[in-house]
XYZ file of N, CA, C and O in Angstrom:
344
model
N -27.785 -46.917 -1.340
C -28.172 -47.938 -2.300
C -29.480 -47.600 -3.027
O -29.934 -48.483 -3.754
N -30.239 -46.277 -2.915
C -30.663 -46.022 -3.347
C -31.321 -46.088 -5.063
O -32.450 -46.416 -5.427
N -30.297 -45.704 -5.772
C -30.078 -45.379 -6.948
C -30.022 -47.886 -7.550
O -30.102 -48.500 -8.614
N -29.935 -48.096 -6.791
C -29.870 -49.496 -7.221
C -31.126 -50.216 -6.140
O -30.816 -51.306 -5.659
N -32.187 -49.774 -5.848
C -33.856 -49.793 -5.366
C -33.773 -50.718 -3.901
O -34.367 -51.769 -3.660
N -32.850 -49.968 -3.039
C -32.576 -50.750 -1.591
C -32.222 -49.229 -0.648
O -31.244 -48.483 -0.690
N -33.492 -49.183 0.183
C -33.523 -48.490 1.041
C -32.577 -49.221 2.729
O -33.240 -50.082 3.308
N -32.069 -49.093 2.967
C -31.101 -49.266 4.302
C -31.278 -48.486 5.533
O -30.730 -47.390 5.655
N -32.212 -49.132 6.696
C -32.386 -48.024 8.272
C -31.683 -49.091 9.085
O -31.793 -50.316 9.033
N -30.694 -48.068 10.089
C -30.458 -48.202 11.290
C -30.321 -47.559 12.301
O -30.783 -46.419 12.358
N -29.659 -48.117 13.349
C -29.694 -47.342 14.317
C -28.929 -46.358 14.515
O -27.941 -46.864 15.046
N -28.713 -44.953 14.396
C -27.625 -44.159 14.704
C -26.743 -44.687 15.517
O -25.641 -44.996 15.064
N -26.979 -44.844 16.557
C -26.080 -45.210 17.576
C -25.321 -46.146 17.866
O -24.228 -46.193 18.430
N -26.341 -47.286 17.207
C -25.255 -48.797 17.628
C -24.823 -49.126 15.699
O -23.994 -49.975 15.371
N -25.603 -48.239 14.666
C -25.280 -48.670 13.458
C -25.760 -49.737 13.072
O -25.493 -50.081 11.920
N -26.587 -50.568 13.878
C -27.483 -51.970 13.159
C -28.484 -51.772 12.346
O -29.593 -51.311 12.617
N -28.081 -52.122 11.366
C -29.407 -52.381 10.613
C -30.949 -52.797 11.410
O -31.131 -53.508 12.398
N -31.809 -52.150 10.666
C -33.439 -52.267 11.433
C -34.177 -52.527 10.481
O -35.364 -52.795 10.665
N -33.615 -52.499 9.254
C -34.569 -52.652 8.015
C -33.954 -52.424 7.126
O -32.992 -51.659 7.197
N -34.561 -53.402 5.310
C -34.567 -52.749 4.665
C -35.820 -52.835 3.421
O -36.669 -53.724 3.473
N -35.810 -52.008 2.541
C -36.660 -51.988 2.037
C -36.247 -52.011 0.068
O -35.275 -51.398 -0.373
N -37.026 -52.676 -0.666
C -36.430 -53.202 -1.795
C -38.283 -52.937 -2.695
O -39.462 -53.248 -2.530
N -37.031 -51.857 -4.023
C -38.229 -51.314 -4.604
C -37.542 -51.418 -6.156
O -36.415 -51.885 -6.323
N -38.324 -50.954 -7.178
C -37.561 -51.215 -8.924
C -36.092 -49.960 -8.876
O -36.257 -48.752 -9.047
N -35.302 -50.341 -8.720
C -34.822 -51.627 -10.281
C -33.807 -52.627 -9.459
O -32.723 -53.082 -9.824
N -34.670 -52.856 -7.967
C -33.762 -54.096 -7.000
C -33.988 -55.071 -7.765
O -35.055 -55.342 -8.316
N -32.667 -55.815 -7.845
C -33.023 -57.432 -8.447
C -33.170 -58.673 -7.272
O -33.649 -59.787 -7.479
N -32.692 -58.227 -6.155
C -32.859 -59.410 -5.543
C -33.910 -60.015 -4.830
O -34.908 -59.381 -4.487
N -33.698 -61.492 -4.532
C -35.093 -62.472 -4.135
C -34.866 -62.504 -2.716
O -33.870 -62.342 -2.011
N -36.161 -62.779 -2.488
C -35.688 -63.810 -1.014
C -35.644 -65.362 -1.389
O -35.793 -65.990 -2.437
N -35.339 -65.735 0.092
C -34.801 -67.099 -0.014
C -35.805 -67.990 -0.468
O -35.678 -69.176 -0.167
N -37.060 -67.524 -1.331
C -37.904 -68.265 -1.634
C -38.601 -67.799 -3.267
O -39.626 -68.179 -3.832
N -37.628 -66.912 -3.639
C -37.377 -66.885 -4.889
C -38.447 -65.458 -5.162
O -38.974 -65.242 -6.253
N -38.546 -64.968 -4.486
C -39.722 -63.831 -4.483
C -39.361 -62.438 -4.614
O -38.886 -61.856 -3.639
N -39.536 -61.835 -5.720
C -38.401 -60.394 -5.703
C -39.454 -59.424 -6.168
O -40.632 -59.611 -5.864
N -39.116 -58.513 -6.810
C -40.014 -57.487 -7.107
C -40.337 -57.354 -8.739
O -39.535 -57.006 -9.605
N -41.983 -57.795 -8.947
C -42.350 -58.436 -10.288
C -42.845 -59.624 -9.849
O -43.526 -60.359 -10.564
N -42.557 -59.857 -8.753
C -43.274 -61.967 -8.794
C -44.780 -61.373 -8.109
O -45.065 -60.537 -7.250
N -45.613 -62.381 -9.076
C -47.078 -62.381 -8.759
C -47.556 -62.521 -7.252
O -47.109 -63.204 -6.331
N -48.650 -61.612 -7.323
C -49.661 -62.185 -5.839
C -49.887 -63.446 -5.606
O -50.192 -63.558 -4.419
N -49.892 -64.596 -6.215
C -50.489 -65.953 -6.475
C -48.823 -66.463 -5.893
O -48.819 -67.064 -4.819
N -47.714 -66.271 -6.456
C -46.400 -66.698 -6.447
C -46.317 -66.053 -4.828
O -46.165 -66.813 -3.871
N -46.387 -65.200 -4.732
C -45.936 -64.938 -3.152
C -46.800 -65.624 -2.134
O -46.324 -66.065 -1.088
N -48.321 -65.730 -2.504
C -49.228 -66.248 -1.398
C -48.684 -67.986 -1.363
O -48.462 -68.406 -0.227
N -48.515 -68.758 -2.257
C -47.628 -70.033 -2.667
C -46.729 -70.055 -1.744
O -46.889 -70.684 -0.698
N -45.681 -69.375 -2.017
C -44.597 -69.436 -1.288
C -44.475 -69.419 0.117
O -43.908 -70.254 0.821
N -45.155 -68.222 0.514
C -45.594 -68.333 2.214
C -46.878 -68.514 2.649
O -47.541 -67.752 3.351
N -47.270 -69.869 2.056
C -48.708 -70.700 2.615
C -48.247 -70.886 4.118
O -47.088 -71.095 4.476
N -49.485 -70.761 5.026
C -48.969 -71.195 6.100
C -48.166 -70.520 7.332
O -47.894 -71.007 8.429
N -47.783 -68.841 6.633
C -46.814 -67.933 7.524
C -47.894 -66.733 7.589
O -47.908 -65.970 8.555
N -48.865 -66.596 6.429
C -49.131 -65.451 7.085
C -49.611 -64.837 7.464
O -50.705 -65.390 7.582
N -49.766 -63.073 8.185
C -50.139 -62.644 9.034
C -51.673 -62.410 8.591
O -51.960 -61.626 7.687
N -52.685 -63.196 9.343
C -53.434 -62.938 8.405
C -54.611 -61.156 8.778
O -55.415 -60.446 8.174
N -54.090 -61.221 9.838
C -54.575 -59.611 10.671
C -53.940 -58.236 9.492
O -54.419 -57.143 9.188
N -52.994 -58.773 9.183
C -52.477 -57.674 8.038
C -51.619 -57.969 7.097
O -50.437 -57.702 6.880
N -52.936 -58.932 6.267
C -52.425 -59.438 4.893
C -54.002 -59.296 4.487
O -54.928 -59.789 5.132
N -54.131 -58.476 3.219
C -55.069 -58.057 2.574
C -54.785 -57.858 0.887
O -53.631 -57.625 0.527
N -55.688 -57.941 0.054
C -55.219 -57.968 -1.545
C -54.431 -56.976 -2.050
O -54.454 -56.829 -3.272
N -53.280 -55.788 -0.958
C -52.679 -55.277 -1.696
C -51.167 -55.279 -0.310
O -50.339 -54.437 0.037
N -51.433 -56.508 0.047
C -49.991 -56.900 0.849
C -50.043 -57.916 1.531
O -51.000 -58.232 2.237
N -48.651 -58.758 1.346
C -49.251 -59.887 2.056
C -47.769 -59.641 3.292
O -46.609 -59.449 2.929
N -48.287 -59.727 4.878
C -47.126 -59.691 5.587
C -47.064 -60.794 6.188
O -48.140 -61.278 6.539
N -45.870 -61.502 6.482
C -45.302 -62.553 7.529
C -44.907 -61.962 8.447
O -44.278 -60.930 8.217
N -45.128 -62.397 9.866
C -44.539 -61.967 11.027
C -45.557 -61.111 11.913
O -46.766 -60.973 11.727
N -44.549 -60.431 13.187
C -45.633 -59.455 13.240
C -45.280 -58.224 13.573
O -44.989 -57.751 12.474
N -45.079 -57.231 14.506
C -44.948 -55.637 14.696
C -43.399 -56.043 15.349
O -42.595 -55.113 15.412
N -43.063 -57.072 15.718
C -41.636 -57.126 16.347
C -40.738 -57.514 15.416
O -39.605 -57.152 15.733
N -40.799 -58.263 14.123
C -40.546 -58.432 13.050
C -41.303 -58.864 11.445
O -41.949 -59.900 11.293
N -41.090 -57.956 10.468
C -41.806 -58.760 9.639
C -41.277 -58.400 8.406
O -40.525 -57.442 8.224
N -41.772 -59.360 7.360
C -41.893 -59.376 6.039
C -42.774 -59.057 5.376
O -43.783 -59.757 5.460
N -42.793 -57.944 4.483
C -43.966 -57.482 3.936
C -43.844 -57.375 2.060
O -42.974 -56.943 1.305
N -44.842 -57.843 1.906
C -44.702 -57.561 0.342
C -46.046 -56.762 -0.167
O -47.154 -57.289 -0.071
N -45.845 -55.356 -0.755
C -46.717 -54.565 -1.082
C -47.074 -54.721 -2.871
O -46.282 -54.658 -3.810
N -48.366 -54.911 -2.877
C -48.588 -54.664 -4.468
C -49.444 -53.671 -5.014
O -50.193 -52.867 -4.459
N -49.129 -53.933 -6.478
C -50.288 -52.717 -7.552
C -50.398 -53.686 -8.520
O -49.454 -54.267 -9.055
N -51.493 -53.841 -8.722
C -52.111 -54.842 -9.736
C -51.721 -56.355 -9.650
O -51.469 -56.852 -10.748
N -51.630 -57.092 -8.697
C -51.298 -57.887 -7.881
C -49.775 -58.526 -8.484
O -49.470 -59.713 -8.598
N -48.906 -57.237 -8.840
C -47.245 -57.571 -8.499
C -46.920 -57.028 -7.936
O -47.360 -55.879 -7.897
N -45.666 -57.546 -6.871
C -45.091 -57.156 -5.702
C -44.128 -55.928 -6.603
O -43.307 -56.063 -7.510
N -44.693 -54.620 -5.834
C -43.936 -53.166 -5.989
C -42.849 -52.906 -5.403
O -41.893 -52.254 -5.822
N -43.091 -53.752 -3.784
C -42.154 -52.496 -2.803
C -42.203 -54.247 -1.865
O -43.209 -54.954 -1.919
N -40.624 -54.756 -0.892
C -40.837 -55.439 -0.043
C -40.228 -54.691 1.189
O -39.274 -53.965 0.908
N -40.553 -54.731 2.317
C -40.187 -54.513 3.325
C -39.895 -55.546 4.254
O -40.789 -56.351 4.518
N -38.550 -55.668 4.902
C -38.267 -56.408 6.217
C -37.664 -55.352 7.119
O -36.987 -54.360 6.848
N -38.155 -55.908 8.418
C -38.534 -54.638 9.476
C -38.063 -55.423 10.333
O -38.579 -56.520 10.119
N -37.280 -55.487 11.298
C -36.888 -56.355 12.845
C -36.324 -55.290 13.884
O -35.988 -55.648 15.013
C-alpha cells in the first residue's frame, strides 16, 4: 500500500498486523477526523486529555504508551507522518 501512503507491519508468523503507518498521499482520518494536513492546534483539540505528555513535544503529539500508541508527527506544525503501533 505503499504507492497509496500506508505502510503495513506484521508479524511473520502469526501475520497480525502490529502497525501501521500513514504518510502523503494517504487520505484517511481517524475516528476523530485527523488525517495528514490537519493542524497541530486541530490534533492537540481533538485529543485534549489523552496525551502522552512524556512524549508529546512541538513536533509530535503521542497518545498511549510503548505497549500501544498513536502518534502524530509534524513539519511546520502539520501532521506529516501518523503512526499506530500495538
Amino acid at each position: 500500500y505503499m504507492d497509496k501512503g500506508y505502510i503495513i507491519t506484521y508479524s511473520n508468523s502469526t501475520k497480525t498486523v502490529s502497525g501501521v503507518c500513514a504518510y502523503l498521499p494517504a487520505t484517511g482520518e481517524t475516528a476523530r477526523g485527523v488525517g495528514i494536513g490537519s493542524e497541530y492546534d486541530t490534533v492537540k483539540t481533538a485529543y485534549m486529555g489523552q496525551m502522552n505528555a512524556a512524549r508529546t513535544n512541538p513536533d509530535r503529539i503521542t497518545i498511549g504508551d510503548d505497549s500501544a500508541y498513536l502518534e502524530f508527527l509534524f513539519k511546520n506544525e502539520i501532521v506529516v507522518m501518523i503512526n499506530l503501533c500495538y
